[in-house]
Amino acid sequence: MNRREAEAVVAKARAKKLFLMEAMWSRFLPALEAAKQIVEAGEIGAVTQLTADFGFTAHVGPEHRLLNPELGGGALLDLGIYPLSLAAWFLGPVADVRAFGELRDGAIDTHTGFLLRHESGAISNCTASLRGRSPVELTVVGERGFVRVHSMFYRAQAITVEKDDGSKRTVEAPYLGNGYVHEALEVQRCLRAGLTESPRMPLDATLHLMGVLDTIRSQIGLRYTADGP
């Protein structure tokens, strides 16, 4: 639930030479891979910004994991990690963050927004909410156009590319099974190759993102769990 805990798990895996990977399934979806390839190919020019939202109304009781701080509840930890992880994947490591949030009893956040400045100089604007149904879209903007990952971006099956020359096209990229298949295939590939971590979701990236989440929680005044940050 925080960087300290993540560091302990990573250290144990590395000491024992065991495979470990964060199960960020969206990074392995064909639609997100297609968007990443388009961006890296320079089709939309140098990337300047990204916007991503993830929100729905949580009609659950306080004991449910979404609202229970002991189970990692709150909009940021449950939903915010998706736009954060993808922002860092497309724009690079986070250099600075500014966050605002609405809290419930100081224990969980019900709505959080954060602005990221990446080491590349690009900016990303992200929101996570348990209070309202948002479009759940992700858009990567470059100097010559943009790539939009269709709603719901975390399980998208198509993307749209629009450029300043007036061209527009949709790229269909359906996923296998329920979408989780692709991260499982990556684990299999790594194990067969004798790897102890995935180059597509490296452990140092996971630790970096956990540190950003800790910073955001601190900025919005959210209390940490009993075992500290």
Short mmCIF file of C-alpha atoms in Angstrom, two decimals:
data_model
loop_
_atom_site.label_atom_id
_atom_site.label_comp_id
_atom_site.label_asym_id
_atom_site.label_seq_id
_atom_site.Cartn_x
_atom_site.Cartn_y
_atom_site.Cartn_z
CA MET A 1 0.00 0.00 0.00
CA ASN A 2 3.05 2.31 0.08
CA ARG A 3 6.60 2.47 -1.18
CA ARG A 4 8.11 1.05 2.01
CA GLU A 5 6.03 -2.11 1.68
CA ALA A 6 6.81 -2.35 -2.03
CA GLU A 7 10.53 -1.99 -1.37
CA ALA A 8 10.39 -4.88 1.11
CA VAL A 9 8.69 -7.17 -1.42
CA VAL A 10 11.08 -6.19 -4.22
CA ALA A 11 14.13 -6.67 -1.98
CA LYS A 12 12.95 -10.16 -0.98
CA ALA A 13 12.31 -11.19 -4.58
CA ARG A 14 15.69 -9.90 -5.74
CA ALA A 15 17.54 -11.53 -2.85
CA LYS A 16 15.96 -14.90 -3.61
CA LYS A 17 16.17 -14.40 -7.39
CA LEU A 18 12.41 -14.91 -7.75
CA PHE A 19 10.22 -13.46 -10.48
CA LEU A 20 8.08 -10.48 -9.46
CA MET A 21 5.96 -8.10 -11.54
CA GLU A 22 3.27 -5.54 -10.79
CA ALA A 23 0.01 -6.75 -12.33
CA MET A 24 -0.74 -3.52 -14.18
CA TRP A 25 -2.77 -5.30 -16.85
CA SER A 26 -3.57 -2.17 -18.89
CA ARG A 27 0.07 -1.77 -19.91
CA PHE A 28 -0.12 -5.08 -21.74
CA LEU A 29 -3.38 -4.57 -23.63
CA PRO A 30 -3.05 -4.48 -27.45
CA ALA A 31 -4.82 -1.08 -27.64
CA LEU A 32 -2.38 0.54 -25.22
CA GLU A 33 0.54 -1.15 -26.95
CA ALA A 34 -0.71 0.24 -30.29
CA ALA A 35 -0.95 3.74 -28.82
CA LYS A 36 2.54 3.44 -27.37
CA GLN A 37 3.99 2.36 -30.72
CA ILE A 38 2.32 5.27 -32.52
CA VAL A 39 3.72 7.74 -30.00
CA GLU A 40 7.22 6.23 -30.08
CA ALA A 41 7.19 6.25 -33.89
CA GLY A 42 6.80 10.03 -33.76
CA GLU A 43 3.53 10.04 -35.68
CA ILE A 44 2.04 12.79 -33.49
CA GLY A 45 5.35 14.58 -32.99
CA ALA A 46 7.01 15.36 -29.68
CA VAL A 47 4.61 14.57 -26.83
CA THR A 48 3.62 17.55 -24.71
CA GLN A 49 0.79 16.37 -22.49
CA LEU A 50 -1.56 13.58 -21.41
CA THR A 51 -4.98 13.60 -19.81
CA ALA A 52 -6.64 10.62 -18.12
CA ASP A 53 -9.63 10.13 -15.85
CA PHE A 54 -11.07 7.16 -14.01
CA GLY A 55 -14.28 7.60 -12.05
CA PHE A 56 -17.51 5.90 -11.03
CA THR A 57 -19.96 6.21 -8.15
CA ALA A 58 -19.23 3.62 -5.48
CA HIS A 59 -22.56 2.42 -4.09
CA VAL A 60 -21.01 0.27 -1.36
CA GLY A 61 -20.80 0.26 2.41
CA PRO A 62 -17.79 1.36 4.51
CA GLU A 63 -16.68 -2.24 4.97
CA HIS A 64 -16.16 -2.72 1.22
CA ARG A 65 -12.55 -2.64 0.01
CA LEU A 66 -13.25 0.53 -2.01
CA LEU A 67 -13.95 2.50 1.16
CA ASN A 68 -11.98 0.54 3.76
CA PRO A 69 -8.58 2.17 4.50
CA GLU A 70 -7.21 -1.09 5.90
CA LEU A 71 -7.80 -2.71 2.50
CA GLY A 72 -6.23 0.09 0.47
CA GLY A 73 -9.53 1.86 -0.12
CA GLY A 74 -10.00 5.25 -1.69
CA ALA A 75 -10.05 6.68 -5.18
CA LEU A 76 -6.29 7.19 -5.43
CA LEU A 77 -5.07 3.70 -4.56
CA ASP A 78 -7.87 1.81 -6.29
CA LEU A 79 -8.33 3.96 -9.42
CA GLY A 80 -5.66 6.65 -9.53
CA ILE A 81 -2.83 4.21 -10.08
CA TYR A 82 -4.17 3.49 -13.60
CA PRO A 83 -3.85 7.02 -15.02
CA LEU A 84 -0.65 7.54 -13.03
CA SER A 85 1.01 4.39 -14.34
CA LEU A 86 0.01 5.06 -17.93
CA ALA A 87 1.09 8.71 -17.71
CA ALA A 88 4.56 7.62 -16.61
CA TRP A 89 4.61 4.91 -19.28
CA PHE A 90 3.88 7.38 -22.09
CA LEU A 91 5.66 10.49 -20.78
CA GLY A 92 8.45 9.11 -18.61
CA PRO A 93 9.31 9.34 -14.89
CA VAL A 94 7.54 11.92 -12.74
CA ALA A 95 9.67 14.85 -11.60
CA ASP A 96 7.04 16.77 -9.64
CA VAL A 97 3.39 16.44 -8.59
CA ARG A 98 0.65 18.74 -7.29
CA ALA A 99 -2.50 17.10 -5.93
CA PHE A 100 -5.90 18.01 -4.48
CA GLY A 101 -8.45 15.68 -2.97
CA GLU A 102 -11.71 15.29 -1.10
CA LEU A 103 -11.46 13.12 2.00
CA ARG A 104 -13.86 11.05 4.08
CA ASP A 105 -13.04 11.10 7.79
CA GLY A 106 -9.39 11.69 6.92
CA ALA A 107 -9.04 7.99 6.16
CA ILE A 108 -9.74 7.69 2.43
CA ASP A 109 -10.07 10.00 -0.55
CA THR A 110 -13.30 9.97 -2.55
CA HIS A 111 -12.04 12.23 -5.34
CA THR A 112 -8.47 13.21 -6.20
CA GLY A 113 -6.89 15.17 -9.02
CA PHE A 114 -3.16 15.47 -9.66
CA LEU A 115 -0.98 17.36 -12.10
CA LEU A 116 2.33 15.75 -13.01
CA ARG A 117 5.46 17.27 -14.48
CA HIS A 118 7.57 14.59 -16.09
CA GLU A 119 11.34 14.56 -16.46
CA SER A 120 10.78 14.95 -20.21
CA GLY A 121 9.11 18.33 -19.57
CA ALA A 122 5.69 17.02 -20.57
CA ILE A 123 2.65 17.56 -18.33
CA SER A 124 -0.14 15.13 -17.45
CA ASN A 125 -3.46 15.88 -15.79
CA CYS A 126 -5.19 12.97 -14.03
CA THR A 127 -8.29 12.42 -11.88
CA ALA A 128 -9.71 9.51 -9.89
CA SER A 129 -13.16 9.50 -8.32
CA LEU A 130 -15.55 7.28 -6.39
CA ARG A 131 -18.23 9.98 -6.57
CA GLY A 132 -18.98 10.37 -10.26
CA ARG A 133 -19.02 8.45 -13.53
CA SER A 134 -16.39 9.95 -15.80
CA PRO A 135 -15.61 9.16 -19.47
CA VAL A 136 -12.57 7.07 -18.44
CA GLU A 137 -10.55 8.19 -21.43
CA LEU A 138 -6.85 8.71 -22.03
CA THR A 139 -5.44 11.15 -24.56
CA VAL A 140 -1.78 11.61 -25.46
CA VAL A 141 -1.10 14.97 -27.16
CA GLY A 142 1.83 15.74 -29.42
CA GLU A 143 2.94 18.68 -31.55
CA ARG A 144 1.24 17.26 -34.64
CA GLY A 145 -1.83 15.50 -33.27
CA PHE A 146 -3.15 13.20 -30.59
CA VAL A 147 -3.95 9.60 -29.78
CA ARG A 148 -7.15 8.90 -27.86
CA VAL A 149 -7.67 5.58 -26.10
CA HIS A 150 -11.37 4.86 -26.16
CA SER A 151 -13.45 4.57 -23.01
CA MET A 152 -12.86 2.53 -20.86
CA PHE A 153 -9.14 3.06 -21.35
CA TYR A 154 -8.10 0.37 -18.87
CA ARG A 155 -9.75 -2.28 -21.05
CA ALA A 156 -9.94 -0.48 -24.40
CA GLN A 157 -10.14 -2.36 -27.69
CA ALA A 158 -9.61 0.56 -30.08
CA ILE A 159 -7.78 3.89 -30.35
CA THR A 160 -8.19 6.97 -32.54
CA VAL A 161 -5.38 8.97 -34.11
CA GLU A 162 -6.07 12.54 -35.25
CA LYS A 163 -3.42 14.77 -36.83
CA ASP A 164 -3.14 18.43 -37.67
CA ASP A 165 -3.25 17.62 -41.41
CA GLY A 166 -6.92 16.71 -40.94
CA SER A 167 -6.41 12.97 -41.11
CA LYS A 168 -8.17 10.67 -38.66
CA ARG A 169 -8.18 6.91 -38.29
CA THR A 170 -9.30 4.28 -35.81
CA VAL A 171 -7.10 1.33 -34.93
CA GLU A 172 -8.94 -1.74 -33.73
CA ALA A 173 -6.99 -3.72 -31.15
CA PRO A 174 -9.19 -6.30 -29.38
CA TYR A 175 -7.81 -8.14 -26.39
CA LEU A 176 -7.87 -11.86 -25.68
CA GLY A 177 -10.22 -13.35 -23.12
CA ASN A 178 -11.12 -10.87 -20.41
CA GLY A 179 -8.01 -8.77 -21.00
CA TYR A 180 -5.88 -10.25 -18.23
CA VAL A 181 -4.49 -12.81 -20.66
CA HIS A 182 -1.83 -10.43 -21.97
CA GLU A 183 -0.08 -9.81 -18.65
CA ALA A 184 -0.12 -13.56 -18.02
CA LEU A 185 1.53 -14.11 -21.41
CA GLU A 186 4.23 -11.63 -20.44
CA VAL A 187 4.90 -13.54 -17.21
CA GLN A 188 5.19 -16.79 -19.17
CA ARG A 189 7.57 -15.14 -21.64
CA CYS A 190 9.78 -13.86 -18.82
CA LEU A 191 9.86 -17.19 -16.99
CA ARG A 192 10.80 -19.07 -20.13
CA ALA A 193 13.58 -16.57 -20.77
CA GLY A 194 14.87 -16.94 -17.20
CA LEU A 195 14.08 -13.35 -16.26
CA THR A 196 13.25 -12.29 -12.70
CA GLU A 197 11.40 -9.14 -13.76
CA SER A 198 9.65 -7.82 -16.83
CA PRO A 199 11.34 -5.13 -18.94
CA ARG A 200 7.82 -3.95 -19.85
CA MET A 201 6.84 -3.40 -16.20
CA PRO A 202 10.17 -3.13 -14.35
CA LEU A 203 10.29 -3.17 -10.57
CA ASP A 204 12.08 0.18 -10.35
CA ALA A 205 9.14 1.73 -12.22
CA THR A 206 6.74 0.20 -9.71
CA LEU A 207 8.75 1.63 -6.80
CA HIS A 208 8.85 5.04 -8.47
CA LEU A 209 5.07 5.07 -8.87
CA MET A 210 4.51 3.95 -5.28
CA GLY A 211 6.62 6.89 -4.17
CA VAL A 212 4.49 9.26 -6.24
CA LEU A 213 1.32 7.81 -4.67
CA ASP A 214 2.82 8.42 -1.21
CA THR A 215 3.55 12.04 -2.15
CA ILE A 216 0.01 12.56 -3.43
CA ARG A 217 -1.50 11.11 -0.24
CA SER A 218 0.67 13.43 1.82
CA GLN A 219 -0.34 16.48 -0.23
CA ILE A 220 -4.08 15.84 0.09
CA GLY A 221 -3.80 15.28 3.85
CA LEU A 222 -4.57 11.60 3.80
CA ARG A 223 -3.54 9.61 6.87
CA TYR A 224 -1.32 6.65 6.24
CA THR A 225 -2.06 3.16 7.53
CA ALA A 226 -0.94 2.24 11.03
CA ASP A 227 2.44 0.93 9.90
CA GLY A 228 3.45 4.30 8.46
CA PRO A 229 4.47 5.64 5.02
#
